[in-house]
mmCIF file of C-alpha atoms and ligand atoms in Angstrom:
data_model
loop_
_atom_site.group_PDB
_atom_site.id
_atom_site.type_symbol
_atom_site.label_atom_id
_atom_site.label_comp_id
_atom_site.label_asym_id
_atom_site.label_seq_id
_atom_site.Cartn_x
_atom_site.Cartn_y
_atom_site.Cartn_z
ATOM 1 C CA UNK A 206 -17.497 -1.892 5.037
ATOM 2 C CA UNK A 207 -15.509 -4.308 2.886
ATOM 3 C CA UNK A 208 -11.869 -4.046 3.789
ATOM 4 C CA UNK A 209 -9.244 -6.292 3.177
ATOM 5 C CA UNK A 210 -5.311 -6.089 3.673
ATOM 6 C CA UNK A 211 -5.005 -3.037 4.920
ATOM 7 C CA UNK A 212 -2.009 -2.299 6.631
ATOM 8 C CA UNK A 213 -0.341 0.361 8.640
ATOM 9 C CA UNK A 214 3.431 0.884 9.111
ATOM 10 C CA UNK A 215 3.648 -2.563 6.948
ATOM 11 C CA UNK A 216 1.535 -4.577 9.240
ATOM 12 C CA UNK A 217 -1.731 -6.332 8.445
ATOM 13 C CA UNK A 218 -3.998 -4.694 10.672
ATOM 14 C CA UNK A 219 -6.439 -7.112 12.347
ATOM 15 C CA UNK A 220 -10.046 -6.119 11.061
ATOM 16 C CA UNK A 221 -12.235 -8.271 13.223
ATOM 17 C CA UNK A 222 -14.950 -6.139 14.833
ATOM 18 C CA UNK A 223 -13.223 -5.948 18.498
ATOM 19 C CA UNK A 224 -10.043 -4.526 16.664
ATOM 20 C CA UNK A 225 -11.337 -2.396 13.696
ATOM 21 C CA UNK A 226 -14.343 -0.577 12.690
ATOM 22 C CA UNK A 227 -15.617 2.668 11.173
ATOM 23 C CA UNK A 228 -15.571 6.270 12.209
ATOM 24 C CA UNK A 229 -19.210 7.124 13.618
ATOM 25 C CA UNK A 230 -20.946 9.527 11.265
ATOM 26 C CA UNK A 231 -21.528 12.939 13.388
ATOM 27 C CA UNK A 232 -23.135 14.799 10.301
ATOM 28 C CA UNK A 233 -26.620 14.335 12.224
ATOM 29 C CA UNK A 234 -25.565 16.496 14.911
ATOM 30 C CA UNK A 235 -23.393 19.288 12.914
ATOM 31 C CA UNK A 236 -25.399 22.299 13.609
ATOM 32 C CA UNK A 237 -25.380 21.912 17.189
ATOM 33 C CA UNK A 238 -21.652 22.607 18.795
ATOM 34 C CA UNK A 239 -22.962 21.164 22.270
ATOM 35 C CA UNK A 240 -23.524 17.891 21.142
ATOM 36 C CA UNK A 241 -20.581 17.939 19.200
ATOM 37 C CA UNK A 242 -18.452 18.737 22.113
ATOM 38 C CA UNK A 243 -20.348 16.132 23.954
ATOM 39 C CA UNK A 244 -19.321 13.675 21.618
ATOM 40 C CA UNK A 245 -15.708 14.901 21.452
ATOM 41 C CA UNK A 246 -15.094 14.410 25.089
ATOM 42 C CA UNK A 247 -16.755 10.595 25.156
ATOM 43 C CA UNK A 248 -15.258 9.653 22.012
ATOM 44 C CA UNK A 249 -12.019 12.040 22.013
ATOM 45 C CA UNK A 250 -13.051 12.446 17.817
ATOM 46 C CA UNK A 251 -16.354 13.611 15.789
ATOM 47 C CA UNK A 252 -16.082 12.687 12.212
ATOM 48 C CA UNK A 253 -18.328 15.548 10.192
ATOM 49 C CA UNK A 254 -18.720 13.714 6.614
ATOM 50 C CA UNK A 255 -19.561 16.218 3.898
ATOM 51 C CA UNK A 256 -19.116 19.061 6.216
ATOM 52 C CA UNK A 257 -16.934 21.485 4.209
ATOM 53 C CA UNK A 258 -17.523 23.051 0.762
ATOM 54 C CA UNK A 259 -16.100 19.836 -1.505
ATOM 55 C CA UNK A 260 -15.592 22.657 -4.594
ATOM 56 C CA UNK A 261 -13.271 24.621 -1.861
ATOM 57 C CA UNK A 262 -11.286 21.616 -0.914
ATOM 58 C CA UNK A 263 -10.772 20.177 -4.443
ATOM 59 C CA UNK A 264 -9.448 24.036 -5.438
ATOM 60 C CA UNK A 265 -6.523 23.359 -2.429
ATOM 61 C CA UNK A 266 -6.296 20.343 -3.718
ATOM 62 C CA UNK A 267 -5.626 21.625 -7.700
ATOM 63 C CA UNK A 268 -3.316 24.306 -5.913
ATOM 64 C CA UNK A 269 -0.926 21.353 -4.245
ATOM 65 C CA UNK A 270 -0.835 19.125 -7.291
ATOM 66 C CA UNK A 271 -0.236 22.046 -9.696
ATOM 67 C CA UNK A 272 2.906 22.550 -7.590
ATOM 68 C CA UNK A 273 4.165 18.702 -7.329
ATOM 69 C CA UNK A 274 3.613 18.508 -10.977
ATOM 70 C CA UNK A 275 5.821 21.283 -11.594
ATOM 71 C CA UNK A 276 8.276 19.515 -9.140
ATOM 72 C CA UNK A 277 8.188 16.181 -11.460
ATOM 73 C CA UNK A 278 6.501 14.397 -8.350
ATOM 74 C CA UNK A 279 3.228 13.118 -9.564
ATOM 75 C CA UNK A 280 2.949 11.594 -13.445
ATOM 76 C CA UNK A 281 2.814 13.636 -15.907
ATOM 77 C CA UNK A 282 0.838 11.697 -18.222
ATOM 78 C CA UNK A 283 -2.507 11.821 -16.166
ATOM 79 C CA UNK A 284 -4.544 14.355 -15.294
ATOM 80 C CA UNK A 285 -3.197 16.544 -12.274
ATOM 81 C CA UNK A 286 -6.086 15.872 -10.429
ATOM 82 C CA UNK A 287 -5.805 12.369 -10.394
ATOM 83 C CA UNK A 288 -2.024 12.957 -8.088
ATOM 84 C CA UNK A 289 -1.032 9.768 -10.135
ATOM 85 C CA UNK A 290 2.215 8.579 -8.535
ATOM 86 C CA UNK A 291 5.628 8.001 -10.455
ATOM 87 C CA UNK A 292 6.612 4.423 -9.887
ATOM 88 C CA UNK A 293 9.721 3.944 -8.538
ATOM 89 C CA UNK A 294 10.058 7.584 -7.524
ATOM 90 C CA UNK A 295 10.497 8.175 -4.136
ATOM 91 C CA UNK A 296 10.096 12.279 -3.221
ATOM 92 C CA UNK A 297 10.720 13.772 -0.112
ATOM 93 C CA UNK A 298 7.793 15.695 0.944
ATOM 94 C CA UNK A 299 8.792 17.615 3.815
ATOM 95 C CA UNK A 300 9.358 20.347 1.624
ATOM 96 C CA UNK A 301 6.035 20.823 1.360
ATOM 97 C CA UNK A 302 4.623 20.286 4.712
ATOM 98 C CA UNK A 303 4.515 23.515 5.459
ATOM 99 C CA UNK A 304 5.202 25.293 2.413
ATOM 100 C CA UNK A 305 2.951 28.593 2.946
ATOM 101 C CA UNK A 306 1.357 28.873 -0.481
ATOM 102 C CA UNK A 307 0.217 25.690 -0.156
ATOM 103 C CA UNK A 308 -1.159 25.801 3.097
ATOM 104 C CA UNK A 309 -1.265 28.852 5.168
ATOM 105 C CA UNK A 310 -1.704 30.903 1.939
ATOM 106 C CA UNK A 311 -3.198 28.695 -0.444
ATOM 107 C CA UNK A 312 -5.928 30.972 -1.178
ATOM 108 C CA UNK A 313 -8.799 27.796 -0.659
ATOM 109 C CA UNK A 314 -7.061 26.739 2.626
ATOM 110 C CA UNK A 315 -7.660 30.343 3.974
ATOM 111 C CA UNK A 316 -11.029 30.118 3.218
ATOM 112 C CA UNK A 317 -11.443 26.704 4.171
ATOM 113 C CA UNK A 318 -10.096 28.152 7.326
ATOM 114 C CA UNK A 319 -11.746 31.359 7.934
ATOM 115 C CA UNK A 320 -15.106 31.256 6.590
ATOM 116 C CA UNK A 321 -17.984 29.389 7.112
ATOM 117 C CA UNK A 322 -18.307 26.112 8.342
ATOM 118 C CA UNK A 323 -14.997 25.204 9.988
ATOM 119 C CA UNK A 324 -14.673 28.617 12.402
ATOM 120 C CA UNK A 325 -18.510 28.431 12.980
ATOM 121 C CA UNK A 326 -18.315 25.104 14.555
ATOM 122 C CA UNK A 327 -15.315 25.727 16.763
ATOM 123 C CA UNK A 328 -16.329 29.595 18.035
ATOM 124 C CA UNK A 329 -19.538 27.938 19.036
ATOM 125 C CA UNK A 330 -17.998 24.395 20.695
ATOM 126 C CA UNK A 331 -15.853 26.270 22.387
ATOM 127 C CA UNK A 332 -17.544 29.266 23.832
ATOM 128 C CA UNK A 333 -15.941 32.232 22.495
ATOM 129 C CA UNK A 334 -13.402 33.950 19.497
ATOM 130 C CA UNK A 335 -11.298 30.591 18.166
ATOM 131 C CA UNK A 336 -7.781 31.009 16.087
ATOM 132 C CA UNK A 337 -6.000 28.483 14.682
ATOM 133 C CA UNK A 338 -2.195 27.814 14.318
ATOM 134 C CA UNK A 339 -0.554 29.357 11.171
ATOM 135 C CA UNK A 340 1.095 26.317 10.736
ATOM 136 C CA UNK A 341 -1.102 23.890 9.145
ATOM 137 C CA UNK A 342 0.468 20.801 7.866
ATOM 138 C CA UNK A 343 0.394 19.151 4.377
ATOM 139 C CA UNK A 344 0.674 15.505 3.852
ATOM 140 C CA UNK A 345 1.678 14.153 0.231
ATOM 141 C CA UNK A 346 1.997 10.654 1.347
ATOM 142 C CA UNK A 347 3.360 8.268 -1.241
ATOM 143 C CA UNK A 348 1.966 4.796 -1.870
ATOM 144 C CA UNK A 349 3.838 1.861 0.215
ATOM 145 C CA UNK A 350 6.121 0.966 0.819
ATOM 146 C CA UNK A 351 6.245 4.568 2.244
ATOM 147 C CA UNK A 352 4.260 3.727 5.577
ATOM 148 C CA UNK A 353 1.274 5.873 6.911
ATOM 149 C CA UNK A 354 2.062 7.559 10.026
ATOM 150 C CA UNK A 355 3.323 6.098 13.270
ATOM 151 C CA UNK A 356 1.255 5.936 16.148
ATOM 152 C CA UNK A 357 1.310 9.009 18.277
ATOM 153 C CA UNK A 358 -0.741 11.505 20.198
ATOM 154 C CA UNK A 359 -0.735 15.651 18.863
ATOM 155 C CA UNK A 360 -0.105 16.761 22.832
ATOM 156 C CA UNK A 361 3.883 15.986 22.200
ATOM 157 C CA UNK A 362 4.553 18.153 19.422
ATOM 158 C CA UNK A 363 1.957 21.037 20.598
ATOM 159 C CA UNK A 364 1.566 20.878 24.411
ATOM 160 C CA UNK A 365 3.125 24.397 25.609
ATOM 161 C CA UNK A 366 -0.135 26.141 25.310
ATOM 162 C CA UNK A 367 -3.738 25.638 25.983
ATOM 163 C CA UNK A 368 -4.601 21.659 26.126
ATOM 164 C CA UNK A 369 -8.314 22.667 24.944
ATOM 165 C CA UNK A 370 -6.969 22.433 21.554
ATOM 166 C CA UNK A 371 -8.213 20.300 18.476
ATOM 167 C CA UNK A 372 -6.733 19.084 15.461
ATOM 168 C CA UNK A 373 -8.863 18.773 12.111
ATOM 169 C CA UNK A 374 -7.701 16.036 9.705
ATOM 170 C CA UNK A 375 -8.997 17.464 6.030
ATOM 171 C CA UNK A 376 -8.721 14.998 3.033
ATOM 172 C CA UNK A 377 -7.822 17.136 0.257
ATOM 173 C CA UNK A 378 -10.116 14.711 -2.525
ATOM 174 C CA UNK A 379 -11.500 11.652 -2.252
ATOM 175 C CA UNK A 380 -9.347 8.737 0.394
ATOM 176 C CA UNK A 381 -11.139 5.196 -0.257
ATOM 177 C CA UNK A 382 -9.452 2.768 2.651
ATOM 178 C CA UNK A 383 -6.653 1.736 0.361
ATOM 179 C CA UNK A 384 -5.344 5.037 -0.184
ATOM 180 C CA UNK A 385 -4.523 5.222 3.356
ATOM 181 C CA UNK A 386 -6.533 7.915 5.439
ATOM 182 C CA UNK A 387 -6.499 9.085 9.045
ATOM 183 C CA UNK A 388 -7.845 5.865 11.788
ATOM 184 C CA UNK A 389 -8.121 6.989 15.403
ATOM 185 C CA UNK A 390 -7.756 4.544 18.585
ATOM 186 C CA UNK A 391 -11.189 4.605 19.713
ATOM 187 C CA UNK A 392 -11.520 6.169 23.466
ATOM 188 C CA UNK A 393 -7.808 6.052 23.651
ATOM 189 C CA UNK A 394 -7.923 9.651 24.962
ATOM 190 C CA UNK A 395 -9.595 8.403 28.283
ATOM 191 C CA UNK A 396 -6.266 6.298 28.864
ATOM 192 C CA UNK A 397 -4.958 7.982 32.235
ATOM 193 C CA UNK A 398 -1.504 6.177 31.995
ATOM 194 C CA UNK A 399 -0.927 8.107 28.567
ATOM 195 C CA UNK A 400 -2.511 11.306 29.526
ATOM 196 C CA UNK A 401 0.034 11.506 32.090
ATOM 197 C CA UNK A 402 3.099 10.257 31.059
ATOM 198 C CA UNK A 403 3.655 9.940 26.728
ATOM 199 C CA UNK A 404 1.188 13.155 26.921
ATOM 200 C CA UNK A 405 3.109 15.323 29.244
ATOM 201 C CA UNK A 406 6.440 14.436 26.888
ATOM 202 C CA UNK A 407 7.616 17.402 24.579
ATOM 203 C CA UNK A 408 9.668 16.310 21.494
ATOM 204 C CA UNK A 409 11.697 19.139 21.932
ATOM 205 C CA UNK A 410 12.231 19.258 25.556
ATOM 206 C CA UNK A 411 15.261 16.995 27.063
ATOM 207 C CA UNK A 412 15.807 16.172 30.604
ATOM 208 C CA UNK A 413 17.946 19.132 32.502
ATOM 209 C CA UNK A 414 19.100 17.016 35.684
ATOM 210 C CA UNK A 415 20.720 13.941 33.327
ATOM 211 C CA UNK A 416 24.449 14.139 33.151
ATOM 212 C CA UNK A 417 24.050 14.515 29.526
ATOM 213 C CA UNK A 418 21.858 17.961 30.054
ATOM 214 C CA UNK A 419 24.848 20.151 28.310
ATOM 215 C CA UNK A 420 24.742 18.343 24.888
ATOM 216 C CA UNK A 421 21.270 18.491 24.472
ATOM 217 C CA UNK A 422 21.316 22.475 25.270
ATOM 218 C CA UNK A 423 23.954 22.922 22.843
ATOM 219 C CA UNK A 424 22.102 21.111 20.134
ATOM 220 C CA UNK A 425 24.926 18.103 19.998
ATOM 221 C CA UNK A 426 21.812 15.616 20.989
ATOM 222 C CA UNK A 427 18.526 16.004 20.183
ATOM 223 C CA UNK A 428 15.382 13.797 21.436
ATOM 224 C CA UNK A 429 13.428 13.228 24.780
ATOM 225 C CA UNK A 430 12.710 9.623 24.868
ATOM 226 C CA UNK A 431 11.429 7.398 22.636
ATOM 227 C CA UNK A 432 14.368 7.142 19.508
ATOM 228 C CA UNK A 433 13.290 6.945 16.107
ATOM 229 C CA UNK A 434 14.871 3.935 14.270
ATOM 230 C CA UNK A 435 15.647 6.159 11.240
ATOM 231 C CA UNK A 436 17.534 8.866 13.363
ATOM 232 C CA UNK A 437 18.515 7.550 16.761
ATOM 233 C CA UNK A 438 19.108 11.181 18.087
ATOM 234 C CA UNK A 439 16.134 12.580 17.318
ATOM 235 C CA UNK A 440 12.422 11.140 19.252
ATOM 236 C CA UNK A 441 9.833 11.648 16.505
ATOM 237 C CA UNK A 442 6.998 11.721 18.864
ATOM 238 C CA UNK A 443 6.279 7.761 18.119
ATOM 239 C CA UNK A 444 4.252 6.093 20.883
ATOM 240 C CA UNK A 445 5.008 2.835 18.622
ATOM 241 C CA UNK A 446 6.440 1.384 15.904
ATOM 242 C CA UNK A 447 3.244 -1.459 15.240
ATOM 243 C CA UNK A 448 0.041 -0.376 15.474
ATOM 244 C CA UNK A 449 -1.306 -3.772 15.504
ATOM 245 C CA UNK A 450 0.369 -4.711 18.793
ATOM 246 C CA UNK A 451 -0.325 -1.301 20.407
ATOM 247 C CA UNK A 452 -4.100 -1.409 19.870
ATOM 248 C CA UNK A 453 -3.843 -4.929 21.715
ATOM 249 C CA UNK A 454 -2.418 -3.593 24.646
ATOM 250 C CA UNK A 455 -4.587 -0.114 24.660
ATOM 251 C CA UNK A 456 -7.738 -2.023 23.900
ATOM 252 C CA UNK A 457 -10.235 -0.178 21.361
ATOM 253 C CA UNK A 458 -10.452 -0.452 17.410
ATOM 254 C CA UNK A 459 -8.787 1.235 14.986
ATOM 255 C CA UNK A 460 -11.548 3.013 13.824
ATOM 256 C CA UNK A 461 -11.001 5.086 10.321
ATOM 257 C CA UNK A 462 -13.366 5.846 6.986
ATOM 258 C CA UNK A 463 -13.475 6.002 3.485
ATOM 259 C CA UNK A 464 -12.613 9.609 2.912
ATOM 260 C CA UNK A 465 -14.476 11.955 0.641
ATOM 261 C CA UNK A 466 -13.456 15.590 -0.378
ATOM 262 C CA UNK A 467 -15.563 17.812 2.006
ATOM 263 C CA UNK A 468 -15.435 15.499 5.187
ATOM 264 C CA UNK A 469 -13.998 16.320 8.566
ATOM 265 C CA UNK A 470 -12.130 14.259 10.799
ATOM 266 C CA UNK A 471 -11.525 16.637 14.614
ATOM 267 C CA UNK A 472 -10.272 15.439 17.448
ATOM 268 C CA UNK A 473 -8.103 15.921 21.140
ATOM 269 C CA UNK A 474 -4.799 16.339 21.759
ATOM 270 C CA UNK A 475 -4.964 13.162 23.634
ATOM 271 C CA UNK A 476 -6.281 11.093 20.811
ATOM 272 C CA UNK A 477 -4.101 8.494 19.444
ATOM 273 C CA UNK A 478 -4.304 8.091 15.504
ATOM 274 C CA UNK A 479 -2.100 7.016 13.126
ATOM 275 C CA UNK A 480 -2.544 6.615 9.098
ATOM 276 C CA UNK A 481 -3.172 3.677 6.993
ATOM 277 C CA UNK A 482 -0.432 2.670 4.162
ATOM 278 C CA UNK A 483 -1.195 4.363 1.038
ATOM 279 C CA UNK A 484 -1.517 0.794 -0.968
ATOM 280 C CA UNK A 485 -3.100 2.747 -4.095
ATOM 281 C CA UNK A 486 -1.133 4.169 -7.383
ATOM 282 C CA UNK A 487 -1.537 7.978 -6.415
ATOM 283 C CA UNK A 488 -0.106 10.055 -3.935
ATOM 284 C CA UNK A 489 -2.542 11.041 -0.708
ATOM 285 C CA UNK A 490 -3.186 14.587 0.252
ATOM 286 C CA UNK A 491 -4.329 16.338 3.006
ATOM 287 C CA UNK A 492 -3.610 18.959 5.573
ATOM 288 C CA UNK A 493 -3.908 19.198 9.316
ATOM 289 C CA UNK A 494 -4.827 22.130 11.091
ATOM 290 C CA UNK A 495 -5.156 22.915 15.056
ATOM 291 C CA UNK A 496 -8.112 25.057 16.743
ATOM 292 C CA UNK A 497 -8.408 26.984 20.149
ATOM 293 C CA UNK A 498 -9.701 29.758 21.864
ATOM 294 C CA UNK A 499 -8.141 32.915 20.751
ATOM 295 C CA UNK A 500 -7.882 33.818 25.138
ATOM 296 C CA UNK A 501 -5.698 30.773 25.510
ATOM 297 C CA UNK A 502 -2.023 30.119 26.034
ATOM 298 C CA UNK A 503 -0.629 29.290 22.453
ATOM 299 C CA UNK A 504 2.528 26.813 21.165
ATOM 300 C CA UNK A 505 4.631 29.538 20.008
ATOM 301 C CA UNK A 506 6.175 26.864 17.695
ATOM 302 C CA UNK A 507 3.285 26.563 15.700
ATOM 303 C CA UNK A 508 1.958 30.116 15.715
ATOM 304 C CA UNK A 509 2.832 33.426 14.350
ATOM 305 C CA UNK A 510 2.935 34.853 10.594
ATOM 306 C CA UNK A 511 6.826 32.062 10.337
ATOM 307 C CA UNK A 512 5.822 29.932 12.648
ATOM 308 C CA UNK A 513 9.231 28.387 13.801
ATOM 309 C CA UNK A 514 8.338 24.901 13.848
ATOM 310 C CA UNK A 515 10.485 22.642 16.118
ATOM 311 C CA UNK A 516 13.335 25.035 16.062
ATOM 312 C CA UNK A 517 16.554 24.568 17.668
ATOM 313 C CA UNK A 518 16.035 28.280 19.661
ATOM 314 C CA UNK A 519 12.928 26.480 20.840
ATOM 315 C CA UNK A 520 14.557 23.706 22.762
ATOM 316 C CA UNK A 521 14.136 23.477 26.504
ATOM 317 C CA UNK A 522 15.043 21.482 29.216
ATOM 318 C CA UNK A 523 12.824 19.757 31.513
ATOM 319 C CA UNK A 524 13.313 17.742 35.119
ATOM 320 C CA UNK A 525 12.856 13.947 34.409
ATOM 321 C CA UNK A 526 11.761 11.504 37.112
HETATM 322 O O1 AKG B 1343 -2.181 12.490 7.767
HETATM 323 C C1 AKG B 1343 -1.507 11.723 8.447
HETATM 324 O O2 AKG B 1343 -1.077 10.647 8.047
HETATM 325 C C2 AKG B 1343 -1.165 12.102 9.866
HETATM 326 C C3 AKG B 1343 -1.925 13.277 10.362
HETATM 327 C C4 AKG B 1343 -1.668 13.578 11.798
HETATM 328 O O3 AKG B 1343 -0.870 12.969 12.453
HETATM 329 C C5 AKG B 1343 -2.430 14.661 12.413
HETATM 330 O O4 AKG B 1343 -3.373 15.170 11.794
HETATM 331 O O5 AKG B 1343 -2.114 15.000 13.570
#
């Protein structure tokens, strides 16, 4: 692996071998869901290279950029597939995070989603009938100095169901290191101390018995812990703002890959990851997508045909120690 200045968040990541390395290749043990769960629960990920129909996920792909090129927010001048950036433009792309005909009814993501590969492997890790959550997320991530994403476990944002849940990371075309893919802290799902206390946190929970309780159930305040530095009022979910100094306290490596259309990337609700800077001249796509048994308790946030997201209605209160 040659890599060189990469950085997360803006930070040189430290790529000696105790701090960074590469994803281990699971591909060898694909076709057998009990060694893949065996590997999921020592290593909290299993990275499945070339494990879903590449034509299928460069089709999503053409439906996403078809849209942003309509929207003026990759270069015209190149060809659509190539998600060329504009310089200087800076898009806001939570508009299409979750915008259904690009994910939950782009016609490849559905079968990406419900044929094949993908619902094989989880009915069979997991012992029974799987479904996954309607809201699947899409990433258009714009080259730095947009950052990649913040450190952070999935449990915050998705814990009020089942915690045997599992989040697929899905490059939508090819992510080289300097286009800024997925990296995951490598056994940082074993950490008890985070398991039990950033884990158990709910971004849209606040705490009932503070004096402050009646603001945040009227929707005046809004965040259960951690503040974001863009939006003081509202916790993003961040376990940290530098990944660099977090890895040195957690121990591991930052462990991540260069991304090809058709790979995999699963992993726990427990796992920390967070997303290299996009350092490249195109904008990165992907989606994320959550599996579980169909028995379980579901996150009513992120299921249903509208899924309401982190919606205000959805706001509870919790007792803080
Ligand atoms: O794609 C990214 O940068 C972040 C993805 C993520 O946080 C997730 O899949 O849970």
């Amino acid at each position: 692996m040659v890599v060189t200045h990469l950085t997360s968040r803006g930070l040189a990541l430290d790529n000696s071998p105790e701090a960074f390395g590469e994803l281990l290749d699971s591909s060898d043990i694909a076709d057998n869901p009990i060694a893949v769960k065996q590997r999921m629960d020592r290593d909290g990920y299993v990275y499945l290279p070339g494990f879903l129909n590449r034509e299928d996920i460069l089709s999503a792909r053409k439906v996403v950029l078809e849209t942003m090129a309509q929207n003026g927010d990759i270069d015209p001048s190149f060809p659509v597939m190539q998600a060329k950036a504009i310089i200087g433009r800076n898009f806001d792309d939570i508009p299409y995070r979750t915008k259904p005909e690009l994910t939950r009814e782009n016609p490849w993501v559905v079968k990406i989603m419900t044929e094949g590969a993908l619902p094989n492997l989880f009915r069979e890790m997991l012992g029974g009938d799987v479904r996954y959550f309607e809201r699947i997320i899409l990433r258009a991530r714009q080259p730095a100095p947009v950052s990649g994403t913040h450190p952070h476990c999935d449990s915050v944002f998705m814990n009020r169901g089942t915690k045997n849940l599992f989040t697929t990371w899905i490059p939508l075309g090819d992510i080289p290191y300097h286009v800024g893919g997925l990296m995951v802290l490598e056994k940082s799902h074993h950490i008890e101390k985070l398991r039990h206390e950033y884990s158990d946190l709910d971004v849209d929970a606040y705490c009932a018995n503070y004096p402050d309780a009646e603001k945040w159930a009227s929707g005046e305040l809004r965040y259960s812990g951690y503040r974001s530095p863009e939006d003081p009022l509202v916790w993003s979910g961040r376990l940290s703002e530098d990944p660099v100094a977090l890895r040195a306290e957690l121990g591991g490596r930052w462990l991540t890959a260069s991304f090809r259309a058709g790979d995999v990337l699963i992993f726990t609700i427990y796992t920390v990851h967070a997303s290299l800077d996009n350092l490249s001249d195109e904008v990165r796509i992907s989606i994320d997508t959550r599996w579980q048994l169909a028995s379980e308790e579901v996150d009513e946030r992120w299921t249903g045909p509208n899924p309401p997201g982190h919606a205000p209605e959805l706001i509870r209160g919790r007792i803080c120690h």
